[in-house]
Tab-separated table of C-alpha atoms in Angstrom:
chain	number	residue	atom	x	y	z
A	16	MET	CA	-22.907	-12.815	-10.424
A	17	THR	CA	-21.586	-14.579	-7.359
A	18	PRO	CA	-17.941	-13.874	-6.597
A	19	ARG	CA	-15.767	-16.968	-6.808
A	20	PHE	CA	-13.396	-15.910	-4.017
A	21	ARG	CA	-13.763	-14.491	-0.514
A	22	ILE	CA	-11.656	-12.301	1.584
A	23	GLY	CA	-8.717	-14.408	2.997
A	24	ASP	CA	-8.628	-16.861	0.061
A	25	PRO	CA	-5.245	-17.749	-1.242
A	26	VAL	CA	-5.078	-17.127	-4.969
A	27	THR	CA	-2.662	-17.349	-7.838
A	28	VAL	CA	-2.640	-14.988	-10.837
A	29	ARG	CA	-2.868	-16.894	-14.132
A	30	ARG	CA	0.397	-17.269	-15.847
A	31	ALA	CA	-0.847	-16.313	-19.249
A	32	TYR	CA	0.277	-13.743	-21.817
A	33	PRO	CA	-2.542	-13.145	-24.350
A	34	ALA	CA	-2.571	-10.061	-26.526
A	35	GLY	CA	-5.017	-7.265	-25.746
A	36	HIS	CA	-5.748	-4.599	-23.125
A	37	ILE	CA	-4.938	-6.506	-19.902
A	38	ARG	CA	-4.806	-4.910	-16.522
A	39	ALA	CA	-3.150	-7.849	-14.649
A	40	PRO	CA	0.464	-6.578	-14.577
A	41	HIS	CA	3.100	-8.944	-16.097
A	42	TYR	CA	5.180	-8.853	-13.000
A	43	ILE	CA	2.538	-10.551	-10.901
A	44	ARG	CA	1.404	-13.319	-13.339
A	45	GLY	CA	1.995	-16.737	-11.812
A	46	LYS	CA	2.419	-15.334	-8.379
A	47	GLY	CA	0.342	-16.136	-5.281
A	48	GLY	CA	-1.299	-13.806	-2.773
A	49	VAL	CA	-4.407	-13.497	-0.614
A	50	VAL	CA	-7.709	-11.783	-1.305
A	51	ALA	CA	-7.590	-8.615	0.836
A	52	ASP	CA	-10.911	-7.017	-0.277
A	53	MET	CA	-13.709	-7.447	-2.743
A	54	VAL	CA	-14.487	-4.181	-4.430
A	55	GLY	CA	-17.407	-4.804	-6.733
A	56	ALA	CA	-17.888	-5.792	-10.404
A	57	TYR	CA	-16.879	-3.534	-13.247
A	58	PRO	CA	-17.008	-3.666	-17.102
A	59	ASN	CA	-14.189	-5.931	-18.266
A	60	PRO	CA	-11.590	-3.686	-19.817
A	61	GLU	CA	-10.386	-6.558	-22.126
A	62	GLU	CA	-13.869	-6.494	-23.703
A	63	LEU	CA	-14.280	-2.748	-23.604
A	64	ALA	CA	-11.127	-2.442	-25.569
A	65	LYS	CA	-12.592	-4.439	-28.364
A	66	GLY	CA	-15.767	-2.317	-28.342
A	67	ASN	CA	-17.839	-4.974	-26.659
A	68	TRP	CA	-20.044	-3.068	-24.133
A	69	ASN	CA	-22.355	-5.867	-23.332
A	70	ALA	CA	-19.936	-8.345	-21.808
A	71	PRO	CA	-20.751	-9.529	-18.228
A	72	LEU	CA	-19.302	-7.427	-15.339
A	73	ALA	CA	-16.044	-8.739	-14.054
A	74	PRO	CA	-15.778	-9.053	-10.148
A	75	LEU	CA	-12.723	-7.178	-9.002
A	76	TYR	CA	-10.512	-8.042	-6.005
A	77	ARG	CA	-7.748	-6.350	-4.152
A	78	VAL	CA	-5.190	-9.045	-3.834
A	79	ARG	CA	-2.257	-8.733	-1.332
A	80	PHE	CA	1.099	-10.163	-2.260
A	81	ALA	CA	4.145	-10.378	0.013
A	82	GLN	CA	6.842	-8.326	-1.782
A	83	ALA	CA	9.086	-11.301	-1.337
A	84	SER	CA	6.670	-13.441	-3.469
A	85	ALA	CA	6.307	-10.723	-6.077
A	86	TRP	CA	10.119	-10.140	-6.318
A	87	PRO	CA	12.291	-13.055	-5.347
A	88	ASP	CA	15.213	-10.628	-4.805
A	89	TYR	CA	13.185	-8.141	-2.635
A	90	VAL	CA	15.524	-6.455	-0.217
A	91	GLY	CA	12.987	-5.135	2.414
A	92	PRO	CA	11.423	-6.719	5.492
A	93	ALA	CA	9.233	-9.800	5.004
A	94	HIS	CA	6.012	-7.946	6.044
A	95	ASP	CA	6.183	-5.494	3.158
A	96	THR	CA	3.356	-6.042	0.551
A	97	VAL	CA	2.057	-4.891	-2.819
A	98	ASP	CA	-1.759	-4.803	-3.179
A	99	ILE	CA	-3.074	-5.090	-6.740
A	100	GLU	CA	-6.504	-4.828	-8.200
A	101	ILE	CA	-7.193	-8.020	-10.224
A	102	TYR	CA	-10.307	-9.251	-12.026
A	103	GLU	CA	-11.679	-12.588	-11.161
A	104	HIS	CA	-10.953	-14.198	-14.472
A	105	TRP	CA	-7.233	-13.673	-13.915
A	106	LEU	CA	-7.292	-15.518	-10.549
A	107	GLU	CA	-7.166	-19.214	-9.697
A	108	PRO	CA	-7.416	-20.895	-6.282
A	109	SER	CA	-3.933	-21.557	-4.975
A	110	ALA	CA	-2.910	-25.192	-4.590
A	111	GLY	CA	-3.928	-26.368	-1.119
A	112	SER	CA	-6.526	-23.679	-0.678
A	113	ALA	CA	-9.661	-24.675	1.251
A	114	HIS	CA	-12.169	-24.307	-1.559
A	115	GLY	CA	-11.449	-24.363	-5.262
B	258	MET	CA	21.402	9.581	-29.176
B	259	ALA	CA	22.041	5.841	-28.764
B	260	ASP	CA	22.992	5.297	-32.430
B	261	HIS	CA	24.494	8.774	-32.937
B	262	THR	CA	27.916	7.574	-33.984
B	263	HIS	CA	28.898	9.828	-36.896
B	264	GLU	CA	31.877	12.171	-36.246
B	265	HIS	CA	31.206	15.740	-35.183
B	266	ASP	CA	33.279	18.629	-34.132
B	267	HIS	CA	30.314	20.532	-32.559
B	268	ASP	CA	28.055	20.023	-29.604
B	269	HIS	CA	24.420	19.554	-30.520
B	270	ALA	CA	23.284	20.569	-27.090
B	271	ARG	CA	24.895	23.985	-27.555
B	272	THR	CA	24.286	24.576	-31.221
B	273	PHE	CA	20.962	23.266	-32.758
B	274	ALA	CA	17.761	21.916	-31.353
B	275	PRO	CA	14.775	22.045	-33.659
B	276	ASP	CA	11.828	23.773	-32.008
B	277	GLU	CA	9.339	21.188	-33.120
B	278	GLU	CA	6.544	19.461	-31.171
B	279	THR	CA	6.204	15.648	-31.534
B	280	LYS	CA	4.407	14.934	-34.779
B	281	LEU	CA	0.594	14.443	-34.378
B	282	GLY	CA	-0.300	10.842	-34.295
B	283	TYR	CA	-3.617	9.130	-35.223
B	284	TYR	CA	-5.264	9.825	-31.899
B	285	GLY	CA	-3.994	13.455	-31.816
B	286	LEU	CA	-5.526	14.066	-35.152
B	287	ALA	CA	-8.750	12.271	-34.249
B	288	GLU	CA	-9.135	14.471	-31.129
B	289	ILE	CA	-8.765	17.657	-33.153
B	290	ALA	CA	-11.140	16.430	-35.854
B	291	VAL	CA	-13.828	15.351	-33.372
B	292	ARG	CA	-13.482	18.447	-31.300
B	293	GLU	CA	-13.859	20.689	-34.332
B	294	LEU	CA	-16.916	18.791	-35.576
B	295	LEU	CA	-18.595	19.108	-32.072
B	296	ILE	CA	-17.877	22.815	-32.115
B	297	GLU	CA	-19.245	23.137	-35.644
B	298	LYS	CA	-22.385	21.241	-34.586
B	299	GLY	CA	-22.770	23.622	-31.667
B	300	LEU	CA	-22.367	21.017	-28.908
B	301	PHE	CA	-19.935	23.250	-27.073
B	302	ALA	CA	-18.105	26.487	-27.792
B	303	PRO	CA	-14.315	26.944	-27.930
B	304	GLU	CA	-14.560	28.985	-24.734
B	305	GLU	CA	-16.124	26.000	-22.954
B	306	PHE	CA	-13.452	23.757	-24.158
B	307	ARG	CA	-10.701	26.118	-22.896
B	308	MET	CA	-12.470	26.603	-19.613
B	309	GLY	CA	-12.590	22.809	-19.124
B	310	TRP	CA	-8.904	22.573	-19.636
B	311	GLU	CA	-8.251	25.463	-17.320
B	312	ARG	CA	-10.361	23.929	-14.633
B	313	PHE	CA	-8.442	20.616	-15.046
B	314	ASP	CA	-4.939	22.149	-15.115
B	315	THR	CA	-5.448	24.511	-12.153
B	316	ASN	CA	-7.202	22.025	-9.946
B	317	GLY	CA	-4.866	21.216	-7.098
B	318	PRO	CA	-4.805	18.930	-4.063
B	319	ALA	CA	-6.898	21.405	-2.035
B	320	MET	CA	-9.997	19.129	-2.074
B	321	GLY	CA	-7.864	16.155	-0.907
B	322	ALA	CA	-6.540	18.228	1.902
B	323	LYS	CA	-10.076	19.274	2.939
B	324	VAL	CA	-11.181	15.595	3.022
B	325	VAL	CA	-8.199	14.478	5.077
B	326	ALA	CA	-8.532	17.369	7.580
B	327	ARG	CA	-12.213	16.404	8.118
B	328	ALA	CA	-11.175	12.670	8.564
B	329	TRP	CA	-8.598	13.790	11.184
B	330	THR	CA	-11.173	15.785	13.089
B	331	ASP	CA	-14.333	13.711	12.642
B	332	PRO	CA	-14.075	10.003	13.500
B	333	ALA	CA	-17.432	9.125	11.959
B	334	PHE	CA	-16.418	10.828	8.639
B	335	LYS	CA	-13.142	8.917	8.659
B	336	GLU	CA	-14.983	5.645	9.107
B	337	ARG	CA	-17.291	6.578	6.173
B	338	LEU	CA	-14.156	7.559	4.020
B	339	LEU	CA	-12.460	4.226	4.731
B	340	ARG	CA	-15.613	2.199	4.085
B	341	ASP	CA	-16.796	3.948	0.967
B	342	GLY	CA	-14.499	6.671	-0.296
B	343	SER	CA	-16.644	7.782	-3.270
B	344	ALA	CA	-19.783	8.211	-1.116
B	345	ALA	CA	-17.797	10.102	1.562
B	346	VAL	CA	-16.351	12.711	-0.740
B	347	ARG	CA	-19.668	13.290	-2.287
B	348	GLU	CA	-20.411	15.049	0.956
B	349	PHE	CA	-17.848	17.621	-0.316
B	350	GLY	CA	-19.587	17.847	-3.655
B	351	VAL	CA	-16.937	15.751	-5.353
B	352	ASP	CA	-18.317	13.259	-8.034
B	353	MET	CA	-16.055	10.404	-8.583
B	354	GLY	CA	-18.297	9.106	-11.387
B	355	LEU	CA	-18.073	5.313	-11.637
B	356	ILE	CA	-14.718	5.262	-9.990
B	357	HIS	CA	-14.408	3.778	-6.590
B	358	LEU	CA	-12.257	5.916	-4.228
B	359	TYR	CA	-10.342	3.790	-1.875
B	360	ALA	CA	-8.702	5.436	1.142
B	361	VAL	CA	-5.813	3.722	2.857
B	362	GLU	CA	-4.774	4.775	6.326
B	363	ASN	CA	-1.127	5.330	7.473
B	364	THR	CA	-0.609	4.298	11.085
B	365	ALA	CA	2.352	3.740	13.394
B	366	ASP	CA	2.645	0.174	11.887
B	367	VAL	CA	1.756	0.695	8.178
B	368	HIS	CA	2.970	3.173	5.458
B	369	ASN	CA	0.994	3.161	2.214
B	370	VAL	CA	2.269	4.436	-1.087
B	371	ILE	CA	0.392	4.657	-4.460
B	372	VAL	CA	1.530	3.846	-7.962
B	373	CYS	CA	-0.098	2.961	-11.273
B	374	THR	CA	2.370	0.683	-12.975
B	375	LEU	CA	0.313	0.388	-16.066
B	376	CYS	CA	-0.350	4.071	-16.836
B	377	SER	CA	-0.941	6.951	-14.442
B	378	CYS	CA	-4.279	6.370	-12.638
B	379	TYR	CA	-4.632	9.048	-10.046
B	380	PRO	CA	-7.537	10.563	-7.931
B	381	LYS	CA	-7.786	13.716	-10.068
B	382	PRO	CA	-11.006	15.119	-8.590
B	383	LEU	CA	-9.238	15.218	-5.247
B	384	LEU	CA	-5.679	15.988	-6.179
B	385	GLY	CA	-5.740	17.589	-9.579
B	386	PRO	CA	-3.574	16.350	-12.419
B	387	PRO	CA	-0.695	14.000	-11.351
B	388	PRO	CA	2.878	15.310	-11.155
B	389	ASP	CA	5.234	14.401	-13.933
B	390	TRP	CA	7.286	12.060	-11.709
B	391	TYR	CA	4.152	10.082	-10.872
B	392	LYS	CA	3.737	9.387	-14.557
B	393	SER	CA	7.351	8.648	-15.213
B	394	ARG	CA	8.593	5.102	-16.026
B	395	ASP	CA	11.242	5.552	-13.439
B	396	TYR	CA	8.751	5.968	-10.566
B	397	ARG	CA	6.237	3.464	-11.849
B	398	SER	CA	8.799	0.673	-12.373
B	399	ARG	CA	10.930	1.286	-9.306
B	400	VAL	CA	8.442	2.090	-6.486
B	401	VAL	CA	6.681	-1.195	-6.882
B	402	ARG	CA	9.977	-3.130	-6.573
B	403	TRP	CA	12.133	-1.072	-4.368
B	404	PRO	CA	9.623	1.021	-2.380
B	405	ARG	CA	11.858	1.796	0.541
B	406	GLN	CA	14.685	2.935	-1.607
B	407	VAL	CA	12.426	5.186	-3.624
B	408	LEU	CA	10.734	6.542	-0.512
B	409	ARG	CA	14.194	7.413	0.809
B	410	GLU	CA	14.914	9.376	-2.412
B	411	PHE	CA	11.846	11.405	-1.531
B	412	GLY	CA	13.295	11.964	1.949
B	413	THR	CA	10.938	9.450	3.579
B	414	ALA	CA	12.708	6.828	5.559
B	415	VAL	CA	10.436	4.025	6.882
B	416	ALA	CA	11.723	1.952	9.774
B	417	ASP	CA	11.935	-1.825	9.202
B	418	ASP	CA	9.232	-2.575	11.873
B	419	VAL	CA	6.803	-0.457	9.861
B	420	GLN	CA	5.091	-2.358	7.010
B	421	VAL	CA	5.364	-0.750	3.586
B	422	ARG	CA	2.269	-1.424	1.527
B	423	VAL	CA	2.491	-0.449	-2.137
B	424	HIS	CA	-0.961	-0.115	-3.912
B	425	ASP	CA	-0.727	-0.748	-7.684
B	426	SER	CA	-3.703	1.182	-9.092
B	427	THR	CA	-4.365	-1.264	-12.049
B	428	ALA	CA	-8.143	-1.077	-12.587
B	429	ASP	CA	-11.205	0.739	-11.258
B	430	LEU	CA	-10.083	2.021	-7.929
B	431	ARG	CA	-8.377	5.345	-7.275
B	432	TYR	CA	-6.403	5.619	-4.030
B	433	LEU	CA	-5.935	8.334	-1.479
B	434	VAL	CA	-3.486	7.950	1.422
B	435	LEU	CA	-4.821	9.173	4.679
B	436	PRO	CA	-1.564	10.286	6.282
B	437	GLU	CA	-0.878	10.395	10.026
B	438	ARG	CA	-1.888	13.555	11.772
B	439	PRO	CA	1.158	15.277	13.314
B	440	ALA	CA	1.209	14.906	17.045
B	441	ALA	CA	1.718	18.626	17.730
B	442	THR	CA	-1.739	19.567	16.337
B	443	THR	CA	-3.987	18.741	19.263
B	444	GLY	CA	-6.971	21.025	19.280
B	445	TRP	CA	-6.479	22.312	15.744
B	446	SER	CA	-9.537	22.866	13.616
B	447	ALA	CA	-10.040	21.182	10.266
B	448	ALA	CA	-9.397	24.515	8.496
B	449	GLU	CA	-6.086	24.951	10.336
B	450	LEU	CA	-4.992	21.407	9.588
B	451	GLU	CA	-5.736	21.768	5.913
B	452	GLY	CA	-2.818	24.083	5.604
B	453	LEU	CA	-0.408	21.373	6.699
B	454	ILE	CA	-1.603	18.771	4.105
B	455	THR	CA	0.489	18.431	0.952
B	456	ARG	CA	-0.038	16.478	-2.229
B	457	ASP	CA	2.927	14.150	-1.818
B	458	ALA	CA	1.635	12.850	1.560
B	459	LEU	CA	-1.702	11.999	-0.066
B	460	ILE	CA	0.208	9.837	-2.650
B	461	GLY	CA	2.206	8.399	0.153
B	462	VAL	CA	5.749	9.509	-0.774
B	463	ALA	CA	5.992	11.871	2.089
B	464	ARG	CA	4.683	12.416	5.608
B	465	ILE	CA	2.900	15.498	6.878
B	466	ALA	CA	5.512	17.727	8.255
B	467	PRO	CA	4.942	18.837	11.842
B	468	PRO	CA	3.947	22.425	12.241
B	469	PRO	CA	6.567	25.042	13.157
B	470	THR	CA	6.958	25.146	16.997
B	471	HIS	CA	4.860	27.665	18.556
B	472	GLY	CA	6.705	30.846	19.320
B	473	ALA	CA	9.603	29.934	17.023
B	474	THR	CA	11.096	32.894	15.122
B	475	GLU	CA	10.838	32.605	11.404
């Protein structure tokens, strides 16, 4: 499976709230960051939780968010970040990004 | 005690607290049932079950300390650790299974701290079981949002010109902080350095304390 994003790509986490076993934390949905690393492809936990062991592997990224974008009321320096592991199907290219 | 509004002339905390464990839920009962069946079918013995728990509970951060001391003293190993943590710790006989170990390095410019906001993911093969505070809602909800304040509560002030990088361990990676080696340890062997390395520094809520000054009286 060819990963859809590359290191350095600006991405936005889908703002969606489906039921189920979802590893994209609520606090980051709808927020924009940058792909910091690509860390392989893994069984999709949303499918595993339903007992589906045969679903395609989900590419996983480490996405870096400025704390100030994660939390509009963040009180630390602008260079502080939160890095989160997010599966590809939870990411969309950010508006204005080079490819997407 | 939120809706504890009826009138009392006694203090519950001093008088009566039932000595009862939380009632077994569905999964608690299922675990006992499956374990008893597996024992009955001879797949393992009660003694092996006990030993497994003993091993898990008494496993501490010693392996994590060994790995970090090696990284401090062997630049080629450090490079392997940062590139592919799971492969690097296999050199120490540590099997991370399908889990991808991801080491993050503290420097003069970056301070890393680990949390799992969704549950309590933690690199158990290297650090043993996680401390209670790591699993608490308080730590999980606050360190991701107010990292500098929470670090200060742990006694770890980070200057504003140092970047604080929180890592939320949400999926298939487990993180290990590679702390900064104290300056006063030039020439120390990996074995000597191991003694300085503590669990909390490998989670990123503390730094490695410098060794006591040579010749200082205890």
